[in-house]
Coordinates of N, CA and C in Angstrom, one line a residue:
M1 N 30.5 30.8 -32.6 CA 30.2 32.1 -31.9 C 29.3 33.0 -32.8
K2 N 29.7 33.0 -34.1 CA 28.9 33.8 -35.0 C 27.4 33.4 -35.1
T3 N 27.2 32.1 -35.0 CA 25.9 31.5 -35.1 C 25.1 31.9 -33.9
K4 N 25.7 31.8 -32.7 CA 25.0 32.2 -31.5 C 24.7 33.7 -31.5
Y5 N 25.7 34.5 -32.0 CA 25.4 36.0 -32.1 C 24.3 36.3 -33.0
R6 N 24.3 35.6 -34.2 CA 23.2 35.9 -35.2 C 21.9 35.4 -34.6
S7 N 21.8 34.3 -33.9 CA 20.6 33.8 -33.3 C 20.1 34.8 -32.2
M8 N 21.0 35.4 -31.4 CA 20.6 36.4 -30.4 C 20.1 37.6 -31.1
L9 N 20.8 38.0 -32.2 CA 20.4 39.2 -32.9 C 19.0 39.0 -33.6
S10 N 18.8 37.8 -34.2 CA 17.5 37.5 -34.8 C 16.4 37.5 -33.8
F11 N 16.7 36.9 -32.6 CA 15.7 36.9 -31.6 C 15.4 38.4 -31.1
F12 N 16.4 39.2 -30.9 CA 16.2 40.5 -30.5 C 15.4 41.3 -31.5
T13 N 15.8 41.2 -32.8 CA 15.1 41.9 -33.9 C 13.6 41.4 -33.9
F14 N 13.3 40.1 -33.8 CA 12.0 39.6 -33.8 C 11.2 40.2 -32.6
F15 N 11.9 40.2 -31.4 CA 11.2 40.8 -30.2 C 10.9 42.2 -30.4
L16 N 11.8 43.0 -31.0 CA 11.5 44.5 -31.2 C 10.3 44.6 -32.2
L17 N 10.3 43.8 -33.2 CA 9.2 43.9 -34.2 C 7.9 43.5 -33.6
F18 N 7.9 42.5 -32.7 CA 6.7 42.1 -32.0 C 6.2 43.2 -31.1
L19 N 7.1 43.8 -30.4 CA 6.7 44.9 -29.5 C 6.1 46.1 -30.3
S20 N 6.8 46.4 -31.4 CA 6.3 47.5 -32.2 C 4.9 47.2 -32.8
L21 N 4.6 46.0 -33.2 CA 3.3 45.6 -33.7 C 2.3 45.7 -32.6
V22 N 2.6 45.3 -31.4 CA 1.7 45.3 -30.3 C 1.4 46.8 -30.0
W23 N 2.4 47.6 -30.0 CA 2.2 49.1 -29.7 C 1.4 49.7 -30.7
C24 N 1.6 49.4 -32.0 CA 0.8 50.0 -33.1 C -0.7 49.5 -33.0
A25 N -0.9 48.2 -32.7 CA -2.2 47.7 -32.5 C -3.0 48.4 -31.4
E26 N -2.2 48.6 -30.2 CA -2.9 49.3 -29.1 C -3.1 50.8 -29.4
T27 N -2.2 51.4 -30.1 CA -2.4 52.8 -30.5 C -3.6 53.0 -31.4
K28 N -3.7 52.1 -32.4 CA -4.9 52.2 -33.3 C -6.2 51.9 -32.5
A29 N -6.2 51.0 -31.6 CA -7.4 50.6 -30.9 C -7.9 51.7 -30.0
I30 N -7.0 52.6 -29.5 CA -7.5 53.6 -28.7 C -7.7 55.0 -29.4
S31 N -7.4 55.0 -30.7 CA -7.5 56.2 -31.4 C -8.5 56.2 -32.6
D32 N -9.3 55.2 -32.7 CA -10.3 55.1 -33.8 C -11.4 56.1 -33.5
F33 N -11.7 56.9 -34.4 CA -12.9 57.9 -34.3 C -14.2 57.1 -34.2
V34 N -15.0 57.6 -33.3 CA -16.3 56.9 -33.0 C -17.5 57.8 -33.4
I35 N -17.6 59.0 -32.8 CA -18.7 59.9 -33.0 C -18.4 61.3 -32.7
S36 N -19.1 62.2 -33.2 CA -18.9 63.7 -32.9 C -20.3 64.3 -32.8
W37 N -20.5 65.3 -31.9 CA -21.8 66.0 -31.9 C -21.5 67.4 -31.4
G38 N -22.6 68.2 -31.6 CA -22.5 69.6 -31.2 C -22.1 70.4 -32.4
A39 N -22.4 71.7 -32.3 CA -22.1 72.7 -33.3 C -22.0 74.0 -32.7
E40 N -21.4 75.0 -33.4 CA -21.3 76.3 -32.8 C -22.6 77.1 -33.0
K41 N -23.5 76.8 -32.1 CA -24.8 77.4 -32.0 C -25.2 77.6 -30.5
S42 N -26.1 78.4 -30.3 CA -26.6 78.5 -28.9 C -28.0 77.8 -28.7
D43 N -28.3 77.0 -29.7 CA -29.6 76.2 -29.6 C -29.4 75.1 -28.5
R44 N -30.5 74.6 -28.0 CA -30.4 73.6 -26.9 C -29.7 72.4 -27.4
G45 N -28.7 72.0 -26.6 CA -28.0 70.8 -27.0 C -26.8 71.1 -27.9
Q46 N -26.6 72.3 -28.3 CA -25.4 72.6 -29.2 C -24.3 73.2 -28.3
L47 N -23.1 73.2 -28.8 CA -22.0 73.7 -28.1 C -21.4 74.9 -28.7
D48 N -21.1 75.9 -27.9 CA -20.5 77.1 -28.4 C -19.0 77.2 -28.0
E49 N -18.7 77.1 -26.8 CA -17.4 77.1 -26.3 C -17.2 76.0 -25.2
P50 N -17.2 74.7 -25.7 CA -17.1 73.6 -24.7 C -15.7 73.7 -24.1
F51 N -15.7 73.6 -22.7 CA -14.5 73.8 -22.0 C -14.0 72.5 -21.4
D52 N -14.8 71.8 -20.7 CA -14.4 70.5 -20.0 C -15.6 69.5 -20.2
A53 N -15.2 68.3 -20.0 CA -16.2 67.2 -20.1 C -15.8 66.1 -19.2
V54 N -16.8 65.4 -18.6 CA -16.6 64.3 -17.8 C -17.7 63.3 -17.9
V55 N -17.4 62.0 -17.8 CA -18.4 60.9 -17.9 C -18.8 60.6 -16.4
G56 N -20.1 60.6 -16.2 CA -20.7 60.2 -14.9 C -20.8 58.8 -14.7
P57 N -21.2 58.3 -13.5 CA -21.2 56.9 -13.2 C -22.3 56.1 -14.0
K58 N -23.2 56.7 -14.6 CA -24.2 56.0 -15.4 C -23.9 56.2 -16.9
G59 N -22.7 56.7 -17.2 CA -22.3 56.8 -18.6 C -22.7 58.1 -19.3
H60 N -23.4 59.0 -18.6 CA -23.8 60.3 -19.2 C -22.5 61.2 -19.3
L61 N -22.5 62.0 -20.4 CA -21.4 63.0 -20.6 C -21.9 64.3 -20.1
Y62 N -21.2 65.0 -19.3 CA -21.5 66.3 -18.8 C -20.4 67.3 -19.4
V63 N -20.9 68.4 -20.0 CA -20.0 69.3 -20.6 C -20.2 70.7 -20.1
T64 N -19.2 71.5 -19.8 CA -19.3 72.9 -19.5 C -19.1 73.7 -20.7
D65 N -20.0 74.6 -21.0 CA -19.9 75.5 -22.1 C -19.7 76.9 -21.5
A66 N -18.5 77.4 -21.6 CA -18.1 78.7 -21.0 C -18.8 79.9 -21.6
R67 N -19.0 79.9 -22.9 CA -19.7 81.0 -23.6 C -21.2 81.0 -23.3
Q68 N -21.8 79.9 -23.4 CA -23.3 79.8 -23.1 C -23.6 79.8 -21.6
Q69 N -22.6 79.7 -20.8 CA -22.8 79.7 -19.3 C -23.7 78.6 -18.9
K70 N -23.4 77.4 -19.4 CA -24.3 76.3 -19.1 C -23.5 75.0 -18.9
V71 N -24.2 74.0 -18.3 CA -23.8 72.6 -18.3 C -24.7 71.8 -19.2
L72 N -24.2 71.0 -20.1 CA -25.0 70.2 -20.9 C -24.8 68.7 -20.6
K73 N -25.9 68.0 -20.7 CA -25.8 66.5 -20.4 C -26.2 65.7 -21.6
F74 N -25.4 64.7 -22.0 CA -25.7 63.9 -23.1 C -25.7 62.4 -22.7
D75 N -26.5 61.6 -23.3 CA -26.5 60.2 -23.0 C -25.2 59.6 -23.6
P76 N -24.9 58.3 -23.4 CA -23.7 57.7 -23.9 C -23.6 57.7 -25.4
D77 N -24.7 57.8 -26.1 CA -24.7 57.8 -27.6 C -24.6 59.2 -28.1
G78 N -24.5 60.2 -27.3 CA -24.3 61.6 -27.7 C -25.7 62.3 -27.9
K79 N -26.8 61.7 -27.5 CA -28.1 62.4 -27.6 C -28.2 63.4 -26.5
F80 N -28.6 64.6 -26.8 CA -28.8 65.6 -25.8 C -29.9 65.2 -24.8
V81 N -29.7 65.4 -23.5 CA -30.6 65.1 -22.5 C -31.2 66.3 -21.8
L82 N -30.3 67.2 -21.3 CA -30.8 68.4 -20.7 C -29.6 69.4 -20.5
Q83 N -29.9 70.6 -20.2 CA -28.9 71.6 -19.9 C -29.4 72.5 -18.8
W84 N -28.5 73.1 -18.0 CA -28.9 74.0 -17.0 C -27.8 75.1 -16.9
G85 N -28.3 76.2 -16.3 CA -27.4 77.4 -16.1 C -27.8 78.5 -17.0
D86 N -27.3 79.7 -16.6 CA -27.5 80.9 -17.4 C -26.5 82.0 -16.7
A87 N -26.6 83.2 -17.2 CA -25.8 84.3 -16.7 C -26.0 84.6 -15.2
K88 N -27.2 84.2 -14.7 CA -27.4 84.4 -13.2 C -26.7 83.4 -12.4
R89 N -26.5 82.2 -12.9 CA -25.9 81.1 -12.2 C -24.4 81.0 -12.4
F90 N -24.0 81.2 -13.7 CA -22.6 81.1 -14.0 C -22.1 82.3 -14.7
E91 N -20.8 82.7 -14.4 CA -20.1 83.7 -15.2 C -19.3 83.0 -16.3
K92 N -18.5 82.0 -15.9 CA -17.7 81.2 -16.9 C -17.4 79.8 -16.3
P93 N -18.4 78.9 -16.5 CA -18.2 77.6 -16.0 C -17.1 76.9 -16.8
T94 N -16.1 76.3 -16.1 CA -15.0 75.7 -16.7 C -14.9 74.2 -16.3
G95 N -14.3 73.9 -15.2 CA -14.1 72.6 -14.8 C -15.4 71.9 -14.3
I96 N -15.4 70.6 -14.5 CA -16.6 69.8 -14.1 C -16.1 68.4 -13.7
T97 N -16.8 67.8 -12.7 CA -16.5 66.5 -12.3 C -17.8 65.9 -11.7
V98 N -17.9 64.6 -11.7 CA -19.1 63.9 -11.1 C -18.7 62.9 -10.1
S99 N -19.3 62.9 -8.9 CA -19.0 61.9 -7.9 C -19.6 60.6 -8.2
E100 N -19.2 59.6 -7.5 CA -19.8 58.2 -7.7 C -21.3 58.2 -7.4
D101 N -21.7 59.1 -6.5 CA -23.1 59.1 -6.2 C -23.9 60.1 -7.1
G102 N -23.3 60.6 -8.1 CA -24.0 61.3 -9.2 C -24.1 62.8 -9.0
F103 N -23.4 63.4 -8.0 CA -23.4 64.8 -7.8 C -22.5 65.5 -8.8
V104 N -22.9 66.6 -9.4 CA -22.1 67.3 -10.4 C -21.5 68.5 -9.8
Y105 N -20.2 68.7 -9.9 CA -19.5 69.9 -9.3 C -18.9 70.7 -10.5
V106 N -19.1 72.0 -10.5 CA -18.7 72.9 -11.5 C -17.9 74.0 -10.9
S107 N -16.8 74.3 -11.5 CA -16.0 75.5 -11.1 C -16.4 76.7 -12.0
D108 N -16.6 77.8 -11.4 CA -16.9 79.1 -12.1 C -15.7 79.9 -12.0
Y109 N -15.0 80.0 -13.1 CA -13.7 80.6 -13.2 C -13.7 82.1 -12.9
D110 N -14.7 82.8 -13.4 CA -14.7 84.2 -13.2 C -15.4 84.6 -11.9
N111 N -16.3 83.8 -11.3 CA -17.0 84.1 -10.1 C -16.3 83.6 -8.9
D112 N -15.2 82.8 -9.1 CA -14.4 82.2 -8.0 C -15.2 81.4 -7.0
H113 N -16.0 80.5 -7.5 CA -16.7 79.6 -6.6 C -17.0 78.3 -7.3
I114 N -17.4 77.3 -6.4 CA -17.7 75.9 -6.9 C -19.2 75.7 -6.6
L115 N -19.8 75.1 -7.6 CA -21.3 74.8 -7.4 C -21.5 73.3 -7.4
K116 N -22.5 72.9 -6.7 CA -22.8 71.5 -6.6 C -24.3 71.3 -7.0
F117 N -24.5 70.3 -7.9 CA -25.8 70.1 -8.5 C -26.2 68.6 -8.4
K118 N -27.5 68.3 -8.4 CA -27.9 66.9 -8.7 C -27.7 66.6 -10.2
S119 N -27.7 65.4 -10.6 CA -27.5 65.0 -12.0 C -28.6 65.6 -12.9
D120 N -29.7 66.0 -12.3 CA -30.8 66.6 -13.2 C -30.7 68.1 -13.2
G121 N -29.6 68.7 -12.7 CA -29.4 70.1 -12.7 C -29.9 70.9 -11.5
T122 N -30.5 70.2 -10.6 CA -31.0 70.9 -9.4 C -29.9 71.4 -8.6
F123 N -29.9 72.7 -8.3 CA -28.8 73.3 -7.5 C -28.9 72.9 -6.1
I124 N -27.7 72.6 -5.5 CA -27.7 72.2 -4.1 C -27.0 73.2 -3.3
K125 N -25.8 73.6 -3.7 CA -25.0 74.6 -2.9 C -23.9 75.2 -3.7
Q126 N -23.3 76.2 -3.2 CA -22.1 76.7 -3.8 C -21.2 77.2 -2.6
W127 N -19.9 77.2 -2.9 CA -18.9 77.7 -1.9 C -17.8 78.4 -2.6
G128 N -17.1 79.2 -1.8 CA -15.9 79.9 -2.3 C -16.2 81.4 -2.6
R129 N -15.2 82.2 -2.6 CA -15.2 83.6 -3.1 C -13.8 84.0 -3.5
S130 N -13.7 85.2 -4.0 CA -12.4 85.7 -4.4 C -11.5 85.9 -3.2
G131 N -10.3 85.5 -3.3 CA -9.3 85.7 -2.3 C -8.2 84.7 -2.3
E132 N -7.3 84.8 -1.3 CA -6.2 83.9 -1.1 C -6.2 83.0 0.1
G133 N -7.3 83.1 0.9 CA -7.4 82.3 2.1 C -8.0 80.9 1.8
E134 N -8.1 80.1 2.9 CA -8.7 78.8 2.8 C -10.1 78.9 2.3
G135 N -10.5 78.2 1.3 CA -11.8 78.2 0.7 C -12.1 79.4 -0.2
E136 N -11.0 80.2 -0.5 CA -11.1 81.3 -1.4 C -10.3 80.9 -2.7
F137 N -10.7 81.5 -3.8 CA -10.1 81.2 -5.1 C -9.7 82.4 -5.9
D138 N -8.8 82.1 -6.8 CA -8.5 83.1 -7.8 C -8.4 82.3 -9.1
S139 N -9.6 82.2 -9.7 CA -9.8 81.5 -11.0 C -9.7 80.0 -10.8
P140 N -10.7 79.4 -10.1 CA -10.7 77.9 -10.0 C -11.0 77.3 -11.4
S141 N -10.3 76.2 -11.7 CA -10.6 75.7 -13.0 C -10.8 74.2 -12.9
G142 N -9.8 73.4 -12.8 CA -10.0 71.9 -12.8 C -10.5 71.4 -11.5
L143 N -11.3 70.3 -11.6 CA -11.9 69.6 -10.5 C -11.7 68.1 -10.6
A144 N -11.7 67.5 -9.4 CA -11.7 66.1 -9.3 C -12.4 65.7 -8.0
V145 N -12.9 64.5 -8.0 CA -13.6 64.0 -6.8 C -13.1 62.6 -6.5
D146 N -12.8 62.2 -5.3 CA -12.4 60.9 -5.0 C -13.6 60.0 -4.5
A147 N -13.3 58.7 -4.2 CA -14.3 57.8 -3.9 C -15.1 58.2 -2.6
A148 N -14.4 58.9 -1.7 CA -15.1 59.4 -0.5 C -15.9 60.6 -0.7
G149 N -15.9 61.2 -1.9 CA -16.6 62.4 -2.2 C -15.9 63.7 -1.9
N150 N -14.6 63.6 -1.6 CA -13.8 64.8 -1.4 C -13.6 65.5 -2.7
V151 N -13.7 66.8 -2.7 CA -13.6 67.6 -4.0 C -12.2 68.3 -4.0
Y152 N -11.5 68.1 -5.1 CA -10.2 68.8 -5.3 C -10.4 69.9 -6.3
V153 N -9.9 71.1 -6.0 CA -10.0 72.2 -6.9 C -8.6 72.8 -7.3
T154 N -8.3 72.9 -8.6 CA -7.1 73.6 -8.9 C -7.4 75.1 -8.9
D155 N -6.7 75.8 -8.0 CA -6.9 77.2 -7.8 C -5.8 77.9 -8.6
L156 N -6.1 78.3 -9.8 CA -5.1 78.6 -10.8 C -4.1 79.7 -10.4
Y157 N -4.6 80.9 -10.0 CA -3.7 82.0 -9.8 C -3.3 82.1 -8.3
N158 N -3.8 81.2 -7.4 CA -3.2 81.1 -6.1 C -2.2 80.0 -6.1
H159 N -2.0 79.3 -7.2 CA -1.0 78.3 -7.4 C -1.0 77.2 -6.4
R160 N -2.2 76.6 -6.3 CA -2.4 75.5 -5.4 C -3.6 74.6 -5.7
I161 N -3.7 73.5 -5.0 CA -4.9 72.7 -5.1 C -5.5 72.7 -3.7
Q162 N -6.8 72.9 -3.6 CA -7.6 72.8 -2.4 C -8.4 71.6 -2.3
K163 N -8.5 71.0 -1.2 CA -9.4 69.8 -1.0 C -10.5 70.2 0.0
F164 N -11.7 69.7 -0.4 CA -12.9 70.0 0.4 C -13.6 68.7 0.8
S165 N -14.0 68.6 2.0 CA -14.7 67.4 2.5 C -15.9 67.1 1.7
G166 N -16.1 65.8 1.4 CA -17.3 65.4 0.7 C -18.5 65.1 1.6
N167 N -18.3 65.2 2.9 CA -19.3 64.8 3.9 C -20.4 65.8 4.0
K168 N -20.2 67.1 3.6 CA -21.2 68.1 3.7 C -22.2 68.0 2.5
K169 N -23.4 68.1 2.7 CA -24.4 68.1 1.6 C -24.8 69.5 1.4

């Protein structure tokens, strides 16, 4: 009986060791530092108050910079591509998402609206205003878009998520 118990204990110990090694290998594989870019400057391509980031369908990284009131676009290697926005367009851009067809959606936290752009920064439309009703916001922040192009907005101080149809251009 002792031999069977020791065999089971040895197997169990080996199994736990194996699982811990697999877990450590997976943890290391997803946490290795690769690259960093941007600096606290207001120069083109630099970041001052990066708030949110998302990777688009072609691998470009889009970043909202709340202090500079801009959206910045980088290629997959971190090379600056372009930026758009200013105090006339944004008050405080926070959340950002990109649809499968490449449209960029940005939430403006202080202006209480959502803006839609082409991937080159061309403005398409905006919607929303301050309030508690349907399509109104009190500090919209996070954004998500599904495969059908529906846009989901976290409406922070109205304590809800709102969904908008992606069929409207």
